[in-house]
Amino acid sequence: MPDLLSRRRALLGPNVSTFYDDPIHVVRGEGVWLWDEEGNKYLDCYNNVPHVGHCNPRVVSAICAQAGVLNTHTRYLHEGILDYVERLTSTFADPLGTAILTCTGSEANDIALRMAEAMTGKRGIVATDATYHGNTTLVSHLSKSNVPEVGFGLGKYLRHVEAPDSYRIADPDGRHFAARVQEAIDDLEASGIGFAALIVCPLFLNEGFPAQAEGWLRPAAEAVRRAGGLLICDEVQSGFGRCGSHFWAHQKQGVVPDVVTLGKPMGNGHPVAGLVTTPEIMARFRSSFRYFNTFGGNPVSCAAAMAVLEELEEKNLQANAARIGKLAAERLTELAGKYEVIGDVRQSGMVFGAEFVLDRDTKEPASAYTDRVVNAMRHRGIILSKLGRHKNMLKIRPPMPFAEEHLHLLIDTLDSVLAEMPARA
Amino acid sequence: MPDLLSRRRALLGPNVSTFYDDPIHVVRGEGVWLWDEEGNKYLDCYNNVPHVGHCNPRVVSAICAQAGVLNTHTRYLHEGILDYVERLTSTFADPLGTAILTCTGSEANDIALRMAEAMTGKRGIVATDATYHGNTTLVSHLSKSNVPEVGFGLGKYLRHVEAPDSYRIADPDGRHFAARVQEAIDDLEASGIGFAALIVCPLFLNEGFPAQAEGWLRPAAEAVRRAGGLLICDEVQSGFGRCGSHFWAHQKQGVVPDVVTLGKPMGNGHPVAGLVTTPEIMARFRSSFRYFNTFGGNPVSCAAAMAVLEELEEKNLQANAARIGKLAAERLTELAGKYEVIGDVRQSGMVFGAEFVLDRDTKEPASAYTDRVVNAMRHRGIILSKLGRHKNMLKIRPPMPFAEEHLHLLIDTLDSVLAEMPARA
């Protein structure tokens, strides 16, 4: 292990992040399980990229079959991309009927922001102050928590608004958030930059997936439209059935975005991503910019992505997300009855967690404690992480085939870790 | 076919480019061959992405094997990325010993430009006026021939210099080009933007791969270093043995770049790309910016990329590129003796072509003629394209296992097409 870490530093450079104080050397994955090089088994409650399970046989065999027949770019005609985009867009409301396929969610968001510029002639982008949308020069500026020191001065086009936080900021119908968005829009317009788009994850997942009633995003969407801007929903984490109640989280939020970006779970780990938009926006973008992506939409990527859609449907995994999420909330609420350190429990289908606080009255975040819980869980064979505005929320976002038995193992283990770890230790 | 084209327009939007007036509907590939849906066979003289041949069995089996065992991100430890980066960097001169893996060459160039900003504190980038380096908001500005109408105003940081053109601009030792680069540097410094980097494909492949003596790029590299900037070599097309004489084209050019970016051929079509740089630059970038790429460097991508390196070595494909390239130049020179329309023949290993002109004295480009040749070749079962400053140069850039028999078929077919197609028709 020290050897691997020193090779890593030499070959990949410093400051390359790992998970856990004692990083795991993984060698094998299957379904919701990972194994390390010593044969230890871990329940994967974190990874949303293997959406239909690590090494899902349908996806692996789709990749192998297509890789052995043809893999090339989209300047030739091929039915793979057309069949996939047809099936993908059939899950969206009109007029969201056209797509661009890329390799990463970063690339998709990078295009989405240019679509906003193409449609509005303006460049001002609004995002929350606790989000992440990717790593290109432009897109990296959306992350306030990790402001890059380099980035060609693009920070001037960004305005960050306070992230929703259902535990601390009362906002039952989204009007408080919409007012913050409106202020950012006004500021951009007053500055002469002008307003082009609001980009949000419709579950506000990195922000701590606050509890929100259906339709909560409507007031913000209305503010965006009134100002002539685009609503971009980044469904890289929230999409493909994860929220349980809907296939896309923006549908739960009661809005039809102008652009929806997709990524991580789309090919179950195969590098495929993309965006879905209206014919009007697509035409405007494509007349402003002759976009081509060598690997984007190749037959193997489309085969992997199609297998994910098929697996979700045949295994009824969206319904599973709804059922397991509900049960998770119940079991976490039980734990909240036992442990004062749990200040709040939240879930939205197959993403759920508990927020740790030092004091339920002051709601002071127990961020260091959360870190210790995450590391203790890792040593008990449970992989999860933390997130949110104060990094004091458990990030539990397992592959979609996560079943009842897995949930009980997760919660029972968390129960015993919390029992042994007093919050004020 | 009309049906496929109309589905494509509806699902992917307008202005999505295809090859040829009559696009090919491909269904299968193997080695240097592609097949369409009617069973017609095409000799692939264009595609450099399937570097070791379409559906190369070693690469396909590496992908299948790893996809069935584990595919996850690099925040866990895994030997795949370390073994690959170790082997990859062993092909570079010191101090080019560290790497970042991404999914696309665009992402790699997007990072490289930020590395230049991080090292110099400046943002001025110099590129040639006939190049292409990718499709992110920042990187797309490097293409002067396809200036995007959208792009967050980043065009102000770019200066384009006249591309080298050995057929029209005498520059035997690269001093003329270096002087143009120096002018661009001076202009950036005078404007207050400052000079950060020169980015070039060391074969100037899109520019028409001009004939250049070994070490031709040295004067330009010296100008860059004197000005305190970085030399970025984009080896997305030119690398992995294609130039025949060296594994990397910058080695043929007699320079050690600060950053080398990689892409298309790296995983034989699997979406993997990256960059190699010095520990010093890597450390500076990584302290300025906590870069993470979800799919970048995953075990399946690394397995595909490793199989490409193994196949290149075991099949001795760099030597094959040198041998076939030499023969190609000989046979194209024969054709130039028969056809007045061929003004120049150029080759650099497994990239070669002929430049068509309406008049050998005036060197007036025969661009429309070149287009007709490309389409006629397609109807005779030979896939190639055109490139260069005047789009009058054949782009012949086949997979590396391209053999003597394939070359003769290509040239014999070209011979008969040229015989039937008078330049002044």
Tab-separated table of N, CA, C and O in Angstrom, chain A residues 1 7-8 10-11 14-17 19 24 26-29 47 55 60 64 67 69 71 73-78 83 86 98-99 104 107 110 114 117 123 135 137 148-153 264 269 286 288-290 292 294, chain B residues 1 7-8 10-11 14-17 19 24 26-29 47 55 60 64 67 69 71 73-78 83 86 98-99 104 107 110 114 117 123 135 137 148-153 264 269 286 288-290 292 294:
chain	number	residue	atom	x	y	z
A	1	MET	N	0.817	-1.229	0.000
A	1	MET	CA	0.000	0.000	0.000
A	1	MET	C	0.852	1.282	0.000
A	1	MET	O	0.653	2.138	-0.857
A	7	ARG	N	4.133	5.259	-5.693
A	7	ARG	CA	4.112	5.181	-7.161
A	7	ARG	C	3.103	6.180	-7.714
A	7	ARG	O	3.348	6.851	-8.715
A	8	ARG	N	1.961	6.253	-7.041
A	8	ARG	CA	0.887	7.139	-7.459
A	8	ARG	C	1.354	8.597	-7.448
A	8	ARG	O	1.121	9.355	-8.395
A	10	ALA	N	4.417	9.686	-7.598
A	10	ALA	CA	5.457	9.913	-8.608
A	10	ALA	C	4.861	10.008	-10.013
A	10	ALA	O	5.268	10.852	-10.815
A	11	LEU	N	3.890	9.162	-10.308
A	11	LEU	CA	3.382	9.067	-11.686
A	11	LEU	C	2.233	10.029	-11.974
A	11	LEU	O	2.088	10.507	-13.095
A	14	PRO	N	1.279	15.311	-7.126
A	14	PRO	CA	0.743	15.515	-5.781
A	14	PRO	C	-0.729	15.931	-5.828
A	14	PRO	O	-1.233	16.293	-6.873
A	15	ASN	N	-1.375	15.854	-4.673
A	15	ASN	CA	-2.723	16.417	-4.531
A	15	ASN	C	-3.753	15.698	-5.410
A	15	ASN	O	-4.705	16.300	-5.880
A	16	VAL	N	-3.525	14.395	-5.637
A	16	VAL	CA	-4.500	13.588	-6.360
A	16	VAL	C	-5.329	12.889	-5.290
A	16	VAL	O	-4.820	12.051	-4.556
A	17	SER	N	-6.599	13.260	-5.201
A	17	SER	CA	-7.386	12.845	-4.039
A	17	SER	C	-7.668	11.347	-4.018
A	17	SER	O	-7.778	10.700	-5.047
A	19	PHE	N	-10.083	8.420	-1.514
A	19	PHE	CA	-11.107	8.295	-0.483
A	19	PHE	C	-10.499	7.647	0.757
A	19	PHE	O	-9.723	6.699	0.638
A	24	ILE	N	-8.569	2.434	-0.145
A	24	ILE	CA	-8.832	1.034	-0.494
A	24	ILE	C	-8.197	0.726	-1.853
A	24	ILE	O	-8.328	1.494	-2.797
A	26	VAL	N	-8.799	-1.438	-4.608
A	26	VAL	CA	-9.855	-2.315	-5.134
A	26	VAL	C	-9.348	-3.165	-6.285
A	26	VAL	O	-8.516	-2.723	-7.082
A	27	VAL	N	-9.858	-4.387	-6.355
A	27	VAL	CA	-9.448	-5.272	-7.453
A	27	VAL	C	-10.626	-5.890	-8.194
A	27	VAL	O	-10.472	-6.369	-9.313
A	28	ARG	N	-11.823	-5.878	-7.552
A	28	ARG	CA	-12.940	-6.559	-8.199
A	28	ARG	C	-14.261	-5.940	-7.753
A	28	ARG	O	-14.361	-5.445	-6.617
A	29	GLY	N	-15.245	-5.949	-8.639
A	29	GLY	CA	-16.572	-5.453	-8.309
A	29	GLY	C	-17.643	-6.355	-8.897
A	29	GLY	O	-17.445	-6.957	-9.952
A	47	ASN	N	-21.152	4.471	-4.906
A	47	ASN	CA	-20.889	4.672	-6.335
A	47	ASN	C	-22.147	4.643	-7.194
A	47	ASN	O	-22.787	3.604	-7.354
A	55	CYS	N	-19.984	-4.222	-12.940
A	55	CYS	CA	-19.804	-5.316	-13.898
A	55	CYS	C	-21.133	-5.958	-14.279
A	55	CYS	O	-21.211	-7.181	-14.446
A	60	VAL	N	-21.762	-5.362	-19.714
A	60	VAL	CA	-20.464	-5.914	-20.133
A	60	VAL	C	-20.622	-6.650	-21.451
A	60	VAL	O	-19.816	-6.474	-22.377
A	64	CYS	N	-18.769	-5.770	-25.013
A	64	CYS	CA	-17.900	-6.750	-25.687
A	64	CYS	C	-18.414	-7.054	-27.087
A	64	CYS	O	-17.634	-7.114	-28.037
A	67	ALA	N	-17.801	-3.947	-29.299
A	67	ALA	CA	-16.367	-3.672	-29.494
A	67	ALA	C	-15.750	-4.659	-30.486
A	67	ALA	O	-14.782	-4.329	-31.165
A	69	VAL	N	-17.292	-5.839	-33.122
A	69	VAL	CA	-17.904	-5.702	-34.450
A	69	VAL	C	-17.538	-4.374	-35.121
A	69	VAL	O	-17.169	-4.334	-36.294
A	71	ASN	N	-16.295	-0.047	-33.908
A	71	ASN	CA	-16.278	1.133	-33.054
A	71	ASN	C	-15.691	2.269	-33.854
A	71	ASN	O	-14.499	2.265	-34.151
A	73	HIS	N	-16.415	6.703	-35.353
A	73	HIS	CA	-17.027	8.000	-35.049
A	73	HIS	C	-18.336	8.190	-35.818
A	73	HIS	O	-18.711	7.365	-36.645
A	74	THR	N	-19.001	9.328	-35.525
A	74	THR	CA	-20.357	9.536	-36.036
A	74	THR	C	-20.417	10.277	-37.368
A	74	THR	O	-21.495	10.717	-37.764
A	75	ARG	N	-19.279	10.392	-38.062
A	75	ARG	CA	-19.362	11.007	-39.391
A	75	ARG	C	-19.729	9.971	-40.448
A	75	ARG	O	-19.970	10.311	-41.598
A	76	TYR	N	-19.708	8.703	-40.045
A	76	TYR	CA	-20.383	7.691	-40.840
A	76	TYR	C	-21.779	7.541	-40.241
A	76	TYR	O	-22.034	7.972	-39.115
A	77	LEU	N	-22.673	6.924	-40.970
A	77	LEU	CA	-24.009	6.665	-40.414
A	77	LEU	C	-23.972	5.354	-39.625
A	77	LEU	O	-23.327	4.390	-40.026
A	78	HIS	N	-24.660	5.347	-38.495
A	78	HIS	CA	-24.778	4.121	-37.706
A	78	HIS	C	-26.085	4.188	-36.938
A	78	HIS	O	-26.481	5.252	-36.457
A	83	ASP	N	-30.878	4.849	-32.484
A	83	ASP	CA	-31.763	4.034	-31.641
A	83	ASP	C	-31.655	4.485	-30.180
A	83	ASP	O	-32.654	4.561	-29.465
A	86	GLU	N	-33.233	8.015	-29.654
A	86	GLU	CA	-34.692	7.892	-29.746
A	86	GLU	C	-35.270	7.373	-28.419
A	86	GLU	O	-36.224	7.930	-27.879
A	98	THR	N	-33.946	16.280	-28.858
A	98	THR	CA	-32.690	16.089	-29.596
A	98	THR	C	-31.525	16.023	-28.617
A	98	THR	O	-31.607	16.539	-27.501
A	99	ALA	N	-30.438	15.398	-29.051
A	99	ALA	CA	-29.320	15.153	-28.135
A	99	ALA	C	-27.968	15.316	-28.811
A	99	ALA	O	-27.836	15.160	-30.025
A	104	THR	N	-17.992	12.927	-21.352
A	104	THR	CA	-18.069	13.243	-19.926
A	104	THR	C	-19.153	14.275	-19.665
A	104	THR	O	-19.510	15.077	-20.545
A	107	GLU	N	-17.987	17.776	-20.365
A	107	GLU	CA	-18.145	18.210	-21.756
A	107	GLU	C	-19.584	18.622	-22.027
A	107	GLU	O	-19.841	19.597	-22.744
A	110	ASP	N	-20.214	21.974	-20.464
A	110	ASP	CA	-19.467	22.968	-21.235
A	110	ASP	C	-20.262	23.391	-22.486
A	110	ASP	O	-20.293	24.566	-22.857
A	114	ARG	N	-22.568	27.075	-23.447
A	114	ARG	CA	-22.445	27.752	-24.745
A	114	ARG	C	-23.798	27.854	-25.437
A	114	ARG	O	-24.062	28.801	-26.177
A	117	GLU	N	-25.317	30.858	-24.075
A	117	GLU	CA	-24.742	32.053	-24.696
A	117	GLU	C	-25.309	32.240	-26.107
A	117	GLU	O	-25.648	33.361	-26.509
A	123	ARG	N	-23.668	36.067	-21.153
A	123	ARG	CA	-22.739	35.080	-20.588
A	123	ARG	C	-22.882	34.835	-19.088
A	123	ARG	O	-22.142	34.060	-18.511
A	135	ASN	N	-15.166	19.814	-14.817
A	135	ASN	CA	-13.762	20.202	-14.725
A	135	ASN	C	-13.162	20.937	-15.920
A	135	ASN	O	-11.947	21.141	-15.959
A	137	THR	N	-12.271	24.266	-18.249
A	137	THR	CA	-11.907	25.628	-17.834
A	137	THR	C	-13.151	26.437	-17.491
A	137	THR	O	-13.211	27.093	-16.445
A	148	PRO	N	-10.938	27.581	-8.829
A	148	PRO	CA	-9.617	27.381	-9.416
A	148	PRO	C	-8.834	28.683	-9.446
A	148	PRO	O	-9.409	29.756	-9.697
A	149	GLU	N	-7.542	28.592	-9.188
A	149	GLU	CA	-6.692	29.782	-9.304
A	149	GLU	C	-6.369	30.068	-10.756
A	149	GLU	O	-5.924	31.153	-11.095
A	150	VAL	N	-6.557	29.039	-11.591
A	150	VAL	CA	-6.371	29.262	-13.027
A	150	VAL	C	-7.708	29.047	-13.712
A	150	VAL	O	-8.535	28.273	-13.245
A	151	GLY	N	-7.913	29.723	-14.828
A	151	GLY	CA	-9.196	29.541	-15.503
A	151	GLY	C	-9.555	30.677	-16.437
A	151	GLY	O	-10.720	30.945	-16.679
A	152	PHE	N	-8.541	31.390	-16.956
A	152	PHE	CA	-8.732	32.363	-18.020
A	152	PHE	C	-9.790	33.418	-17.679
A	152	PHE	O	-10.509	33.897	-18.547
A	153	GLY	N	-9.866	33.738	-16.381
A	153	GLY	CA	-10.683	34.878	-15.967
A	153	GLY	C	-12.179	34.696	-16.114
A	153	GLY	O	-12.937	35.681	-16.097
A	264	LYS	N	-22.329	10.465	-15.548
A	264	LYS	CA	-21.824	9.307	-14.804
A	264	LYS	C	-22.563	7.972	-15.024
A	264	LYS	O	-21.962	7.019	-15.505
A	269	GLY	N	-20.272	3.327	-16.276
A	269	GLY	CA	-18.826	3.427	-16.086
A	269	GLY	C	-18.092	3.569	-17.403
A	269	GLY	O	-16.976	4.086	-17.455
A	286	ARG	N	-25.960	24.606	-33.188
A	286	ARG	CA	-25.265	23.964	-34.305
A	286	ARG	C	-25.015	24.927	-35.458
A	286	ARG	O	-24.126	24.685	-36.275
A	288	SER	N	-24.180	28.048	-34.744
A	288	SER	CA	-23.125	28.930	-34.217
A	288	SER	C	-21.794	28.206	-34.122
A	288	SER	O	-20.759	28.834	-33.984
A	289	PHE	N	-21.843	26.869	-34.114
A	289	PHE	CA	-20.644	26.142	-33.723
A	289	PHE	C	-20.732	24.721	-34.256
A	289	PHE	O	-21.652	23.981	-33.903
A	290	ARG	N	-19.759	24.340	-35.074
A	290	ARG	CA	-19.784	23.024	-35.713
A	290	ARG	C	-19.155	21.997	-34.772
A	290	ARG	O	-18.029	21.555	-34.967
A	292	PHE	N	-18.047	18.761	-32.957
A	292	PHE	CA	-17.823	17.332	-33.241
A	292	PHE	C	-16.998	16.745	-32.118
A	292	PHE	O	-16.064	17.373	-31.618
A	294	THR	N	-14.965	13.236	-31.299
A	294	THR	CA	-14.482	12.007	-31.943
A	294	THR	C	-15.081	10.747	-31.324
A	294	THR	O	-15.542	9.854	-32.027
B	1	MET	N	-31.376	4.681	-46.421
B	1	MET	CA	-30.376	5.742	-46.218
B	1	MET	C	-31.022	7.117	-46.004
B	1	MET	O	-30.713	7.803	-45.044
B	7	ARG	N	-33.798	10.584	-39.765
B	7	ARG	CA	-33.810	10.286	-38.322
B	7	ARG	C	-32.673	11.046	-37.643
B	7	ARG	O	-32.822	11.584	-36.548
B	8	ARG	N	-31.521	11.048	-38.301
B	8	ARG	CA	-30.342	11.708	-37.756
B	8	ARG	C	-30.601	13.203	-37.560
B	8	ARG	O	-30.280	13.764	-36.506
B	10	ALA	N	-33.473	14.683	-37.212
B	10	ALA	CA	-34.481	14.893	-36.168
B	10	ALA	C	-33.898	14.680	-34.773
B	10	ALA	O	-34.197	15.430	-33.847
B	11	LEU	N	-33.064	13.674	-34.618
B	11	LEU	CA	-32.600	13.301	-33.278
B	11	LEU	C	-31.327	14.040	-32.863
B	11	LEU	O	-31.120	14.311	-31.679
B	14	PRO	N	-29.567	19.802	-36.852
B	14	PRO	CA	-28.998	20.120	-38.156
B	14	PRO	C	-27.483	20.315	-38.072
B	14	PRO	O	-26.934	20.429	-36.977
B	15	ASN	N	-26.836	20.346	-39.241
B	15	ASN	CA	-25.421	20.722	-39.304
B	15	ASN	C	-24.519	19.734	-38.563
B	15	ASN	O	-23.499	20.112	-38.010
B	16	VAL	N	-24.929	18.467	-38.516
B	16	VAL	CA	-24.079	17.425	-37.934
B	16	VAL	C	-23.346	16.787	-39.110
B	16	VAL	O	-23.972	16.165	-39.962
B	17	SER	N	-22.038	16.961	-39.146
B	17	SER	CA	-21.308	16.633	-40.368
B	17	SER	C	-21.242	15.138	-40.627
B	17	SER	O	-21.234	14.323	-39.715
B	19	PHE	N	-19.225	12.307	-43.579
B	19	PHE	CA	-18.222	12.211	-44.625
B	19	PHE	C	-18.912	11.863	-45.938
B	19	PHE	O	-19.815	11.027	-45.953
B	24	ILE	N	-21.553	6.893	-45.811
B	24	ILE	CA	-21.507	5.435	-45.683
B	24	ILE	C	-22.200	5.017	-44.386
B	24	ILE	O	-21.973	5.597	-43.330
B	26	VAL	N	-21.927	2.382	-41.995
B	26	VAL	CA	-20.993	1.299	-41.628
B	26	VAL	C	-21.635	0.361	-40.613
B	26	VAL	O	-22.403	0.777	-39.746
B	27	VAL	N	-21.298	-0.912	-40.752
B	27	VAL	CA	-21.844	-1.886	-39.792
B	27	VAL	C	-20.770	-2.773	-39.171
B	27	VAL	O	-21.011	-3.399	-38.138
B	28	ARG	N	-19.575	-2.850	-39.806
B	28	ARG	CA	-18.565	-3.773	-39.283
B	28	ARG	C	-17.175	-3.276	-39.638
B	28	ARG	O	-16.996	-2.629	-40.678
B	29	GLY	N	-16.206	-3.548	-38.768
B	29	GLY	CA	-14.812	-3.209	-39.042
B	29	GLY	C	-13.889	-4.330	-38.605
B	29	GLY	O	-14.179	-5.042	-37.636
B	47	ASN	N	-8.874	6.375	-40.946
B	47	ASN	CA	-9.119	6.387	-39.500
B	47	ASN	C	-7.879	6.051	-38.676
B	47	ASN	O	-7.395	4.926	-38.675
B	55	CYS	N	-11.341	-3.194	-34.331
B	55	CYS	CA	-11.684	-4.384	-33.549
B	55	CYS	C	-10.465	-5.257	-33.282
B	55	CYS	O	-10.563	-6.492	-33.294
B	60	VAL	N	-9.809	-5.583	-27.821
B	60	VAL	CA	-11.175	-6.002	-27.477
B	60	VAL	C	-11.140	-6.948	-26.289
B	60	VAL	O	-11.918	-6.815	-25.335
B	64	CYS	N	-12.888	-6.373	-22.616
B	64	CYS	CA	-13.896	-7.316	-22.098
B	64	CYS	C	-13.448	-7.895	-20.765
B	64	CYS	O	-14.236	-7.997	-19.820
B	67	ALA	N	-13.629	-5.123	-18.078
B	67	ALA	CA	-15.010	-4.672	-17.829
B	67	ALA	C	-15.779	-5.704	-17.006
B	67	ALA	O	-16.698	-5.356	-16.267
B	69	VAL	N	-14.456	-7.463	-14.588
B	69	VAL	CA	-13.838	-7.610	-13.259
B	69	VAL	C	-14.022	-6.371	-12.395
B	69	VAL	O	-14.378	-6.465	-11.210
B	71	ASN	N	-14.632	-1.793	-12.931
B	71	ASN	CA	-14.470	-0.503	-13.596
B	71	ASN	C	-14.907	0.570	-12.614
B	71	ASN	O	-16.087	0.699	-12.316
B	73	HIS	N	-13.573	4.577	-10.463
B	73	HIS	CA	-12.792	5.801	-10.571
B	73	HIS	C	-11.468	5.698	-9.791
B	73	HIS	O	-11.222	4.713	-9.096
B	74	THR	N	-10.654	6.744	-9.929
B	74	THR	CA	-9.282	6.679	-9.410
B	74	THR	C	-9.128	7.181	-7.973
B	74	THR	O	-8.009	7.399	-7.529
B	75	ARG	N	-10.240	7.367	-7.258
B	75	ARG	CA	-10.089	7.752	-5.851
B	75	ARG	C	-9.888	6.529	-4.965
B	75	ARG	O	-9.626	6.652	-3.775
B	76	TYR	N	-10.072	5.347	-5.548
B	76	TYR	CA	-9.558	4.131	-4.921
B	76	TYR	C	-8.193	3.880	-5.556
B	76	TYR	O	-7.872	4.438	-6.596
B	77	LEU	N	-7.398	3.045	-4.939
B	77	LEU	CA	-6.113	2.699	-5.543
B	77	LEU	C	-6.326	1.554	-6.523
B	77	LEU	O	-7.101	0.633	-6.259
B	78	HIS	N	-5.621	1.606	-7.642
B	78	HIS	CA	-5.669	0.514	-8.616
B	78	HIS	C	-4.357	0.518	-9.381
B	78	HIS	O	-3.817	1.570	-9.695
B	83	ASP	N	0.511	1.151	-13.743
B	83	ASP	CA	1.280	0.370	-14.719
B	83	ASP	C	1.249	1.053	-16.091
B	83	ASP	O	2.259	1.104	-16.794
B	86	GLU	N	3.323	4.359	-16.080
B	86	GLU	CA	4.745	4.017	-16.026
B	86	GLU	C	5.251	3.639	-17.424
B	86	GLU	O	6.294	4.116	-17.879
B	98	THR	N	5.194	12.476	-15.607
B	98	THR	CA	3.920	12.356	-14.897
B	98	THR	C	2.761	12.591	-15.864
B	98	THR	O	2.935	13.248	-16.892
B	99	ALA	N	1.600	12.072	-15.505
B	99	ALA	CA	0.470	12.121	-16.439
B	99	ALA	C	-0.853	12.371	-15.732
B	99	ALA	O	-1.014	12.051	-14.557
B	104	THR	N	-10.976	12.586	-23.363
B	104	THR	CA	-10.854	13.102	-24.729
B	104	THR	C	-9.620	14.005	-24.844
B	104	THR	O	-9.167	14.597	-23.864
B	107	GLU	N	-10.291	17.476	-23.602
B	107	GLU	CA	-10.088	17.666	-22.168
B	107	GLU	C	-8.597	17.823	-21.848
B	107	GLU	O	-8.219	18.633	-20.996
B	110	ASP	N	-7.497	21.252	-22.878
B	110	ASP	CA	-8.106	22.221	-21.960
B	110	ASP	C	-7.274	22.322	-20.668
B	110	ASP	O	-7.077	23.414	-20.124
B	114	ARG	N	-4.491	25.455	-19.179
B	114	ARG	CA	-4.523	25.939	-17.794
B	114	ARG	C	-3.179	25.745	-17.104
B	114	ARG	O	-2.795	26.522	-16.240
B	117	GLU	N	-1.239	28.679	-18.013
B	117	GLU	CA	-1.651	29.834	-17.212
B	117	GLU	C	-1.084	29.715	-15.794
B	117	GLU	O	-0.602	30.708	-15.228
B	123	ARG	N	-2.109	34.454	-20.088
B	123	ARG	CA	-3.159	33.701	-20.793
B	123	ARG	C	-3.027	33.686	-22.306
B	123	ARG	O	-3.873	33.097	-22.986
B	135	ASN	N	-12.746	20.711	-28.737
B	135	ASN	CA	-14.078	21.304	-28.756
B	135	ASN	C	-14.581	21.926	-27.455
B	135	ASN	O	-15.747	22.292	-27.371
B	137	THR	N	-15.018	24.962	-24.626
B	137	THR	CA	-15.183	26.406	-24.841
B	137	THR	C	-13.836	27.075	-25.075
B	137	THR	O	-13.674	27.861	-26.011
B	148	PRO	N	-15.772	29.810	-33.433
B	148	PRO	CA	-17.111	29.703	-32.871
B	148	PRO	C	-17.692	31.092	-32.626
B	148	PRO	O	-16.988	32.015	-32.209
B	149	GLU	N	-18.999	31.228	-32.883
B	149	GLU	CA	-19.658	32.496	-32.583
B	149	GLU	C	-19.940	32.608	-31.096
B	149	GLU	O	-20.224	33.674	-30.584
B	150	VAL	N	-19.916	31.450	-30.413
B	150	VAL	CA	-20.089	31.469	-28.963
B	150	VAL	C	-18.808	30.966	-28.320
B	150	VAL	O	-18.095	30.168	-28.900
B	151	GLY	N	-18.514	31.435	-27.143
B	151	GLY	CA	-17.281	30.971	-26.507
B	151	GLY	C	-16.784	31.899	-25.419
B	151	GLY	O	-15.596	31.944	-25.125
B	152	PHE	N	-17.686	32.655	-24.798
B	152	PHE	CA	-17.372	33.416	-23.599
B	152	PHE	C	-16.178	34.352	-23.776
B	152	PHE	O	-15.402	34.581	-22.851
B	153	GLY	N	-16.043	34.857	-25.011
B	153	GLY	CA	-15.065	35.917	-25.255
B	153	GLY	C	-13.616	35.498	-25.144
B	153	GLY	O	-12.719	36.355	-25.009
B	264	LYS	N	-6.962	10.466	-29.544
B	264	LYS	CA	-7.615	9.510	-30.435
B	264	LYS	C	-7.090	8.063	-30.433
B	264	LYS	O	-7.839	7.155	-30.094
B	269	GLY	N	-10.022	3.646	-29.894
B	269	GLY	CA	-11.441	3.986	-30.041
B	269	GLY	C	-12.152	4.026	-28.706
B	269	GLY	O	-13.194	4.663	-28.562
B	286	ARG	N	-1.564	21.098	-9.976
B	286	ARG	CA	-2.357	20.387	-8.965
B	286	ARG	C	-2.488	21.187	-7.674
B	286	ARG	O	-3.394	20.934	-6.893
B	288	SER	N	-2.873	24.471	-7.891
B	288	SER	CA	-3.784	25.559	-8.267
B	288	SER	C	-5.201	25.053	-8.461
B	288	SER	O	-6.145	25.841	-8.478
B	289	PHE	N	-5.338	23.747	-8.667
B	289	PHE	CA	-6.621	23.260	-9.147
B	289	PHE	C	-6.741	21.778	-8.839
B	289	PHE	O	-5.930	20.977	-9.280
B	290	ARG	N	-7.754	21.407	-8.067
B	290	ARG	CA	-7.930	20.014	-7.658
B	290	ARG	C	-8.677	19.249	-8.740
B	290	ARG	O	-9.858	18.934	-8.597
B	292	PHE	N	-10.221	16.506	-11.017
B	292	PHE	CA	-10.641	15.104	-10.949
B	292	PHE	C	-11.541	14.819	-12.139
B	292	PHE	O	-12.380	15.629	-12.511
B	294	THR	N	-14.033	11.797	-13.459
B	294	THR	CA	-14.697	10.559	-13.004
B	294	THR	C	-14.278	9.335	-13.813
B	294	THR	O	-13.957	8.291	-13.258
